[in-house]
Each structure stands twice: as structure tokens, then as C-alpha cells.
Coordinates of C-alpha atoms and ligand atoms in Angstrom, one line a residue:
X3 CA 87.3 67.8 -20.8
X4 CA 88.2 65.0 -18.3
X5 CA 85.9 66.7 -15.6
X6 CA 82.8 66.5 -17.8
X7 CA 80.5 63.9 -16.8
X8 CA 79.3 61.4 -19.7
X9 CA 76.7 58.8 -18.7
X10 CA 76.9 55.7 -20.9
X11 CA 73.6 53.9 -20.7
X12 CA 74.6 50.2 -21.7
X13 CA 77.6 48.5 -23.2
X14 CA 77.6 49.1 -26.9
X15 CA 81.0 49.3 -28.2
X16 CA 84.4 48.8 -26.5
X17 CA 86.3 51.4 -28.6
X18 CA 83.8 54.1 -27.7
X19 CA 83.7 53.1 -24.2
X20 CA 87.5 53.4 -24.0
X21 CA 87.7 56.7 -25.8
X22 CA 85.1 58.1 -23.7
X23 CA 86.8 57.0 -20.6
X24 CA 90.0 58.7 -21.8
X25 CA 88.3 62.0 -22.7
X26 CA 85.7 62.5 -20.2
X27 CA 84.6 61.3 -16.7
X28 CA 82.7 58.4 -17.7
X29 CA 79.8 56.7 -15.8
X30 CA 78.6 53.4 -16.8
X31 CA 74.9 53.0 -16.2
X32 CA 74.8 49.3 -16.3
X33 CA 76.8 49.0 -13.1
X34 CA 73.6 50.0 -11.3
X35 CA 71.1 47.2 -12.8
X36 CA 68.7 47.7 -9.8
X37 CA 66.1 50.7 -9.9
X38 CA 67.1 51.2 -6.3
X39 CA 70.9 51.6 -7.0
X40 CA 70.1 53.6 -10.2
X41 CA 68.4 56.2 -8.1
X42 CA 70.9 56.6 -5.6
X43 CA 73.6 56.8 -8.3
X44 CA 71.6 59.5 -10.0
X45 CA 71.1 61.3 -6.7
X46 CA 74.7 61.4 -6.1
X47 CA 76.0 62.1 -9.5
X48 CA 73.2 63.9 -11.4
X49 CA 74.9 67.4 -11.0
X50 CA 78.1 66.4 -12.6
X51 CA 76.5 64.6 -15.8
X52 CA 76.2 66.9 -18.8
X53 CA 75.9 64.3 -21.5
X54 CA 74.2 60.9 -22.2
X55 CA 75.3 58.3 -24.6
X56 CA 72.5 55.9 -25.5
X57 CA 71.8 53.3 -28.3
X58 CA 68.9 51.6 -29.9
X59 CA 68.2 49.5 -26.9
X60 CA 68.5 52.2 -24.0
X61 CA 68.2 56.1 -24.7
X62 CA 67.1 59.0 -22.7
X63 CA 63.5 58.8 -21.6
X64 CA 61.4 61.3 -19.9
X65 CA 62.4 60.1 -16.4
X66 CA 66.2 60.1 -17.0
X67 CA 66.0 63.4 -18.7
X68 CA 64.2 65.0 -15.6
X69 CA 66.6 63.5 -13.2
X70 CA 69.7 65.1 -14.8
X71 CA 69.5 68.8 -14.3
X72 CA 72.9 69.6 -16.0
X73 CA 72.2 67.6 -19.0
X74 CA 73.3 69.5 -22.3
X75 CA 73.4 66.7 -24.9
X76 CA 72.2 63.3 -25.6
X77 CA 74.5 61.5 -28.3
X78 CA 73.0 58.4 -29.7
X79 CA 75.1 55.5 -31.0
X80 CA 72.2 54.9 -33.5
X81 CA 70.4 56.4 -36.1
X82 CA 67.0 55.4 -34.9
X83 CA 65.8 57.9 -32.1
X84 CA 62.8 56.1 -30.6
X85 CA 64.3 55.7 -27.4
X86 CA 64.7 59.4 -26.8
X87 CA 62.2 61.7 -25.7
X88 CA 62.8 64.3 -28.3
X89 CA 60.1 66.6 -27.2
X90 CA 61.3 66.9 -23.8
X91 CA 64.8 67.4 -25.0
X92 CA 63.6 70.2 -27.4
X93 CA 61.7 71.9 -24.6
X94 CA 64.8 71.8 -22.3
X95 CA 67.1 73.0 -24.9
X96 CA 69.1 69.7 -24.7
X97 CA 70.9 68.7 -28.0
X98 CA 70.4 65.4 -29.6
X99 CA 72.8 63.8 -32.1
X100 CA 72.6 60.5 -34.1
X101 CA 74.7 58.4 -36.3
X102 CA 73.3 58.6 -39.8
X103 CA 74.8 57.8 -43.2
X104 CA 77.8 55.9 -41.8
X105 CA 75.5 52.8 -41.4
X106 CA 73.2 53.0 -44.3
X107 CA 75.3 50.6 -46.5
X108 CA 75.5 48.0 -43.9
X109 CA 71.9 47.7 -43.0
X110 CA 70.9 47.8 -46.8
X111 CA 73.4 45.0 -47.4
X112 CA 71.9 43.1 -44.7
X113 CA 68.2 43.6 -45.9
X114 CA 69.4 42.1 -49.3
X115 CA 71.1 39.4 -47.2
X116 CA 68.0 38.6 -45.3
X117 CA 66.0 38.5 -48.6
X118 CA 68.4 36.0 -50.1
X119 CA 68.7 33.9 -46.9
X120 CA 64.9 33.6 -46.7
X121 CA 64.3 32.9 -50.5
X122 CA 67.4 30.9 -51.2
X123 CA 67.1 29.0 -47.6
X124 CA 70.8 29.8 -47.0
X125 CA 70.6 29.0 -43.4
X126 CA 68.6 25.8 -43.7
X127 CA 71.0 24.7 -46.6
X128 CA 73.9 25.4 -44.2
X129 CA 72.1 23.2 -41.4
X130 CA 71.4 20.5 -44.1
X131 CA 75.2 20.2 -44.9
X132 CA 76.3 20.3 -41.3
X133 CA 73.8 17.7 -40.4
X134 CA 75.2 15.3 -43.1
X135 CA 71.9 15.4 -44.9
X136 CA 73.5 15.9 -48.3
X137 CA 74.8 12.5 -48.3
X138 CA 71.2 11.4 -48.1
X139 CA 69.9 13.5 -50.9
X140 CA 69.8 16.9 -52.7
X141 CA 68.3 19.8 -51.0
X142 CA 64.9 20.9 -52.0
X143 CA 64.5 23.7 -54.7
X144 CA 64.0 27.3 -53.3
X145 CA 62.6 30.7 -54.8
X146 CA 64.4 33.0 -57.1
X147 CA 65.0 36.5 -55.9
X148 CA 66.0 38.3 -59.2
X149 CA 63.0 40.0 -60.8
X150 CA 60.8 39.8 -57.7
X151 CA 58.7 42.9 -56.9
X152 CA 60.1 44.6 -53.7
X153 CA 57.9 47.1 -51.8
X154 CA 59.6 49.4 -49.2
X155 CA 58.1 51.0 -46.2
X156 CA 60.1 54.2 -45.8
X157 CA 62.2 55.7 -48.6
X158 CA 64.6 57.6 -46.4
X159 CA 68.5 57.0 -46.6
X160 CA 68.3 53.2 -45.8
X161 CA 65.2 52.5 -47.9
X162 CA 66.7 54.1 -50.8
X163 CA 69.9 52.2 -50.6
X164 CA 67.8 48.9 -50.3
X165 CA 66.0 50.0 -53.4
X166 CA 69.3 50.7 -55.3
X167 CA 70.4 47.3 -54.5
X168 CA 67.2 45.5 -55.3
X169 CA 67.2 47.4 -58.7
X170 CA 70.5 45.6 -59.4
X171 CA 68.6 42.4 -59.0
X172 CA 66.0 43.6 -61.6
X173 CA 63.5 44.0 -59.2
X174 CA 60.5 46.4 -59.7
X175 CA 60.5 48.8 -56.7
X176 CA 57.4 50.3 -54.9
X177 CA 57.1 52.1 -51.7
X178 CA 55.1 53.6 -49.0
X179 CA 55.8 56.8 -47.4
X180 CA 53.4 59.6 -45.8
X181 CA 53.7 61.8 -48.9
X182 CA 55.0 61.0 -52.3
X183 CA 58.7 61.5 -53.2
X184 CA 59.2 63.8 -56.1
X185 CA 62.7 62.8 -56.9
X186 CA 62.0 59.1 -57.9
X187 CA 60.4 56.9 -60.3
X188 CA 59.4 54.1 -58.0
X189 CA 55.7 53.3 -57.9
X190 CA 54.1 55.1 -54.9
X191 CA 51.2 53.7 -52.8
X192 CA 49.7 56.0 -50.3
X193 CA 48.7 53.0 -48.0
X194 CA 50.7 50.1 -46.9
X195 CA 47.9 47.5 -47.4
X196 CA 47.8 48.4 -51.2
X197 CA 51.8 48.2 -51.1
X198 CA 51.8 44.8 -49.6
X199 CA 49.2 43.5 -52.0
X200 CA 51.4 44.6 -55.0
X201 CA 54.7 43.2 -54.1
X202 CA 56.2 39.8 -53.1
X203 CA 58.8 41.2 -50.7
X204 CA 58.0 43.9 -48.2
X205 CA 60.7 45.6 -46.6
X206 CA 60.3 47.7 -43.4
X207 CA 62.8 50.6 -43.4
X208 CA 61.1 53.6 -41.8
X209 CA 61.7 55.3 -38.4
X210 CA 59.8 54.2 -35.5
X211 CA 57.3 56.7 -34.4
X212 CA 53.9 56.6 -32.8
X213 CA 52.4 56.6 -36.5
X214 CA 54.4 53.7 -37.6
X215 CA 54.1 51.4 -34.6
X216 CA 52.5 48.1 -35.8
X217 CA 52.3 49.6 -39.4
X218 CA 52.6 45.9 -40.4
X219 CA 49.5 44.5 -38.9
X220 CA 47.2 41.4 -39.5
X221 CA 45.7 43.2 -42.7
X222 CA 49.2 44.1 -44.2
X223 CA 50.3 40.5 -43.6
X224 CA 47.3 39.1 -45.2
X225 CA 47.7 41.5 -48.1
X226 CA 51.2 40.1 -48.6
X227 CA 49.9 36.6 -48.3
X228 CA 51.1 32.9 -48.3
X229 CA 53.8 33.6 -51.0
X230 CA 54.9 36.8 -49.7
X231 CA 58.1 37.7 -47.6
X232 CA 58.5 40.2 -44.9
X233 CA 62.0 41.7 -44.1
X234 CA 62.4 43.9 -41.0
X235 CA 65.5 45.7 -40.4
X236 CA 63.8 48.8 -38.9
X237 CA 62.4 48.2 -35.4
X238 CA 60.5 45.3 -33.8
X239 CA 57.4 47.4 -32.8
X240 CA 57.0 48.3 -36.5
X241 CA 55.3 44.8 -36.7
X242 CA 52.6 43.3 -34.7
X243 CA 54.8 40.4 -33.6
X244 CA 51.8 38.2 -32.3
X245 CA 50.1 38.6 -35.6
X246 CA 53.3 37.8 -37.5
X247 CA 53.8 34.6 -35.6
X248 CA 50.3 33.3 -36.0
X249 CA 50.5 34.1 -39.8
X250 CA 53.9 32.3 -40.1
X251 CA 52.7 29.4 -37.9
X252 CA 49.4 29.1 -39.9
X253 CA 51.2 29.3 -43.2
X254 CA 49.4 32.6 -44.1
X255 CA 52.7 34.5 -44.8
X256 CA 55.4 32.8 -47.1
X257 CA 58.4 33.7 -44.7
X258 CA 60.3 36.4 -42.9
X259 CA 63.8 37.8 -42.4
X260 CA 63.9 39.6 -39.1
X261 CA 66.9 41.4 -37.7
X262 CA 64.7 43.3 -35.1
X263 CA 61.9 42.2 -32.5
X264 CA 59.6 43.8 -30.3
X265 CA 61.1 42.8 -26.9
X266 CA 64.9 42.4 -27.7
X267 CA 66.7 40.1 -26.8
X268 CA 63.4 38.1 -26.5
X269 CA 62.4 36.2 -29.7
X270 CA 59.1 34.4 -30.0
X271 CA 60.1 30.7 -29.5
X272 CA 57.5 29.5 -32.1
X273 CA 59.8 30.9 -34.6
X274 CA 62.5 28.7 -33.8
X275 CA 61.2 25.7 -35.6
X276 CA 60.2 27.5 -38.9
X277 CA 62.7 26.9 -41.8
X278 CA 60.9 29.8 -43.9
X279 CA 62.3 32.3 -41.2
X280 CA 65.6 33.8 -40.8
X281 CA 66.4 35.4 -37.4
X282 CA 69.2 37.8 -36.6
X283 CA 70.2 39.5 -33.5
X284 CA 69.8 43.1 -34.4
X285 CA 73.1 43.3 -36.4
X286 CA 72.2 45.6 -39.2
X287 CA 74.9 48.2 -38.5
X288 CA 77.1 45.5 -36.9
X289 CA 80.4 45.6 -38.6
X290 CA 83.8 46.7 -37.2
X291 CA 84.2 49.4 -39.8
X292 CA 80.6 51.0 -39.3
X293 CA 80.4 50.7 -35.6
X294 CA 83.8 52.4 -35.4
X295 CA 82.6 55.2 -37.6
X296 CA 79.4 55.5 -35.4
X297 CA 81.6 55.7 -32.3
X298 CA 83.6 58.4 -33.9
X299 CA 80.6 60.4 -34.8
X300 CA 79.5 60.1 -31.1
X301 CA 82.7 61.1 -29.9
X302 CA 83.0 64.0 -32.6
X303 CA 79.5 65.3 -31.5
X304 CA 80.5 65.5 -28.0
X305 CA 83.7 67.2 -28.4
X306 CA 82.1 69.7 -30.8
X307 CA 79.5 70.4 -28.3
X308 CA 81.8 71.0 -25.3
X309 CA 84.2 73.1 -27.6
X310 CA 81.1 75.2 -28.5
X311 CA 81.5 74.1 -32.2
X312 CA 78.7 73.1 -34.7
X313 CA 77.7 69.6 -34.0
X314 CA 78.4 67.0 -36.7
X315 CA 75.1 65.3 -37.0
X316 CA 72.6 67.1 -35.0
X317 CA 68.8 66.1 -34.8
X318 CA 67.7 68.8 -32.2
Ligands
8YV424 C1 72.3 49.7 -33.5 C2 70.5 50.8 -34.7 O1 72.0 48.4 -33.4 O2 71.2 52.7 -35.6 C3 70.2 52.2 -35.2 O3 69.1 52.7 -35.0 O4 69.5 50.2 -34.4 C4 71.8 50.2 -34.6 O5 72.8 50.9 -35.4 C5 72.6 50.1 -32.0 O6 72.4 51.4 -31.7 C6 73.8 49.3 -31.6 O7 74.1 49.8 -30.3

């Protein structure tokens, strides 16, 4: 397989990079940061590239797919597929794989971590101790998590894992999905505004599609209200970030725990001064164990494809 060209779009995992380098002819796209360099690189090598490895930041858009005539497979180091032109892949018979299941627990764990961090002000408490303020007085009282009502947008693998964890905190669970799920007793709302007005903590856990872009807009934020908390472990563009920022600044929303942003790695600076907000650098799946399992899935899918075996986690 050493002669098969694999294009890795950006640095994502050093173990994956090493293994790809060992097994295939690896091209690192980030070595060509300028559009002009990228174009000449593609012109020179497009005929030898048969696979693309992308992630949540850089995938395979229409332009890239069009410029790689020998492309057979896009193996994404992510469960989210919003950076891949799936329609184009289908049209051209290009296979697509993702990394589901292996990251579900980590992302759900982090969602609960964010809820606790926001309600119990864990990060603010830490800053309080480090800044020597404990000697001056006690930390203010915070908000209890156990028993709070949790609304979840998207009840797929990750949403369900979050619900299961929140159930252990005695939280009543409700959810929004396009159509009601038959196999659950959680309360269903057929629109997000209703969900937001009936829960205290709203968690975004759905896939990013044109339909779910800005699914959390001003109306949803206002329905959640000044005591409500928004948790986003999905994708930044699920939330109208400008609306979120103004709601938080104006005190129209109680707090937010955010692992994802509209323009990563850019984070609105207005949020930096707010103690009711916890900001994470998109680390939902970011444990050694999970990222290794994700890398093994990418490698396994590529090997299966080039050995004409069934893909491990096919999407298309
Ligand atoms: C990763 C993700 O952040 O799976 C996803 O959709 O967003 C993440 O697991 C990412 O692809 C890391 O490179």
C-alpha cells in the first residue's frame, strides 16, 4: 500500500500521522498553507491521491473533491461530517467513513462536565483559590445540578449518552428531534422553542446540517431565559453566536458551557470576562484513549477499502 497516495488535510493526531506515513504515501496538506502553493501541489500530485483524511476543521469540500480525479475514499477523523460534501461524494462514488461510537462517552462526559462547571462555577472557584482570594472570604453560593430539567437537541448516540448520565443526576429529560423517537420515555417537543421554555439546561447534541444551522437562535435563547444554561458540544454554527454573546452580556441568559464555536479557533472576546461562561477548545473527544481509537478506525477503514474488504464505519 506504500504507493497509495493519502492526503491528510491538517495536523490532527500524531499517532495517526505516523501510521499513515508508515503504511501509505502520505501528503501533508498543511505544508502548503497558501492557496497558490495548494494549487500547484494539487496539479502535481492529484493523480496519485486516492484517499483524503480530514477532521472537524478541514474535510473535503466540493473544490477539493473536484481537483482529485483519482479520489476513492474520504476517511474522516470525526463523527461530524459537516466539512465533507457528501452529495458530491455520492455522485462520484467516493466512499466516506467517520469515527462513530468510540467518542460517544467522552463527549457525553464532557457535556456533564460543562454543566457542572457552569452551575457550580468550578473554573471560577479554581481562579478564586489561585488568586489567593479564599483567605479574604468564602466563595459565593452556586447552583445545584441534581434534579434540574435537561433538554437535549438531538437524541442520537451522543444525545442519548448525555441523557443517560443526566438521569443519574435525577434530571427530568426532554428532547427535540425532527420526529419523535419510539424507543424512549423522555418527553418529546416538536420544536426547539418549546423545549427551551420547558428546561433549565439546554444541550446541543445534533449533527450540523443546513436544517440545524443556528437552531439555537434569539427566540430559543430568550425561551431558555435568564436562569437557563446553554451547553454546546455539537458544532459552533448550531448557535447564533452573536445572539448568544449579546444575551450573555445583557444577562438574558443564565450561563453557557461551550466546547465549540462558529469560527474556531476564534472565540468572541466579550465572553472572556464572563464568569457564568465556561470556554473549552473543542476537546469533546480529546482523550488519549478515544483519539487513538478514532485513529485506528481511520486506518482500519482505509486498509479495508484498499484491500476490497467491507468498510468498518461507512457513511456513504
Ligand atoms: C474532533 C469532532 O474534534 O468527531 C467530531 O465530530 O468534532 C471531534 O471528534 C476532531 O475531528 C479532531 O480532529
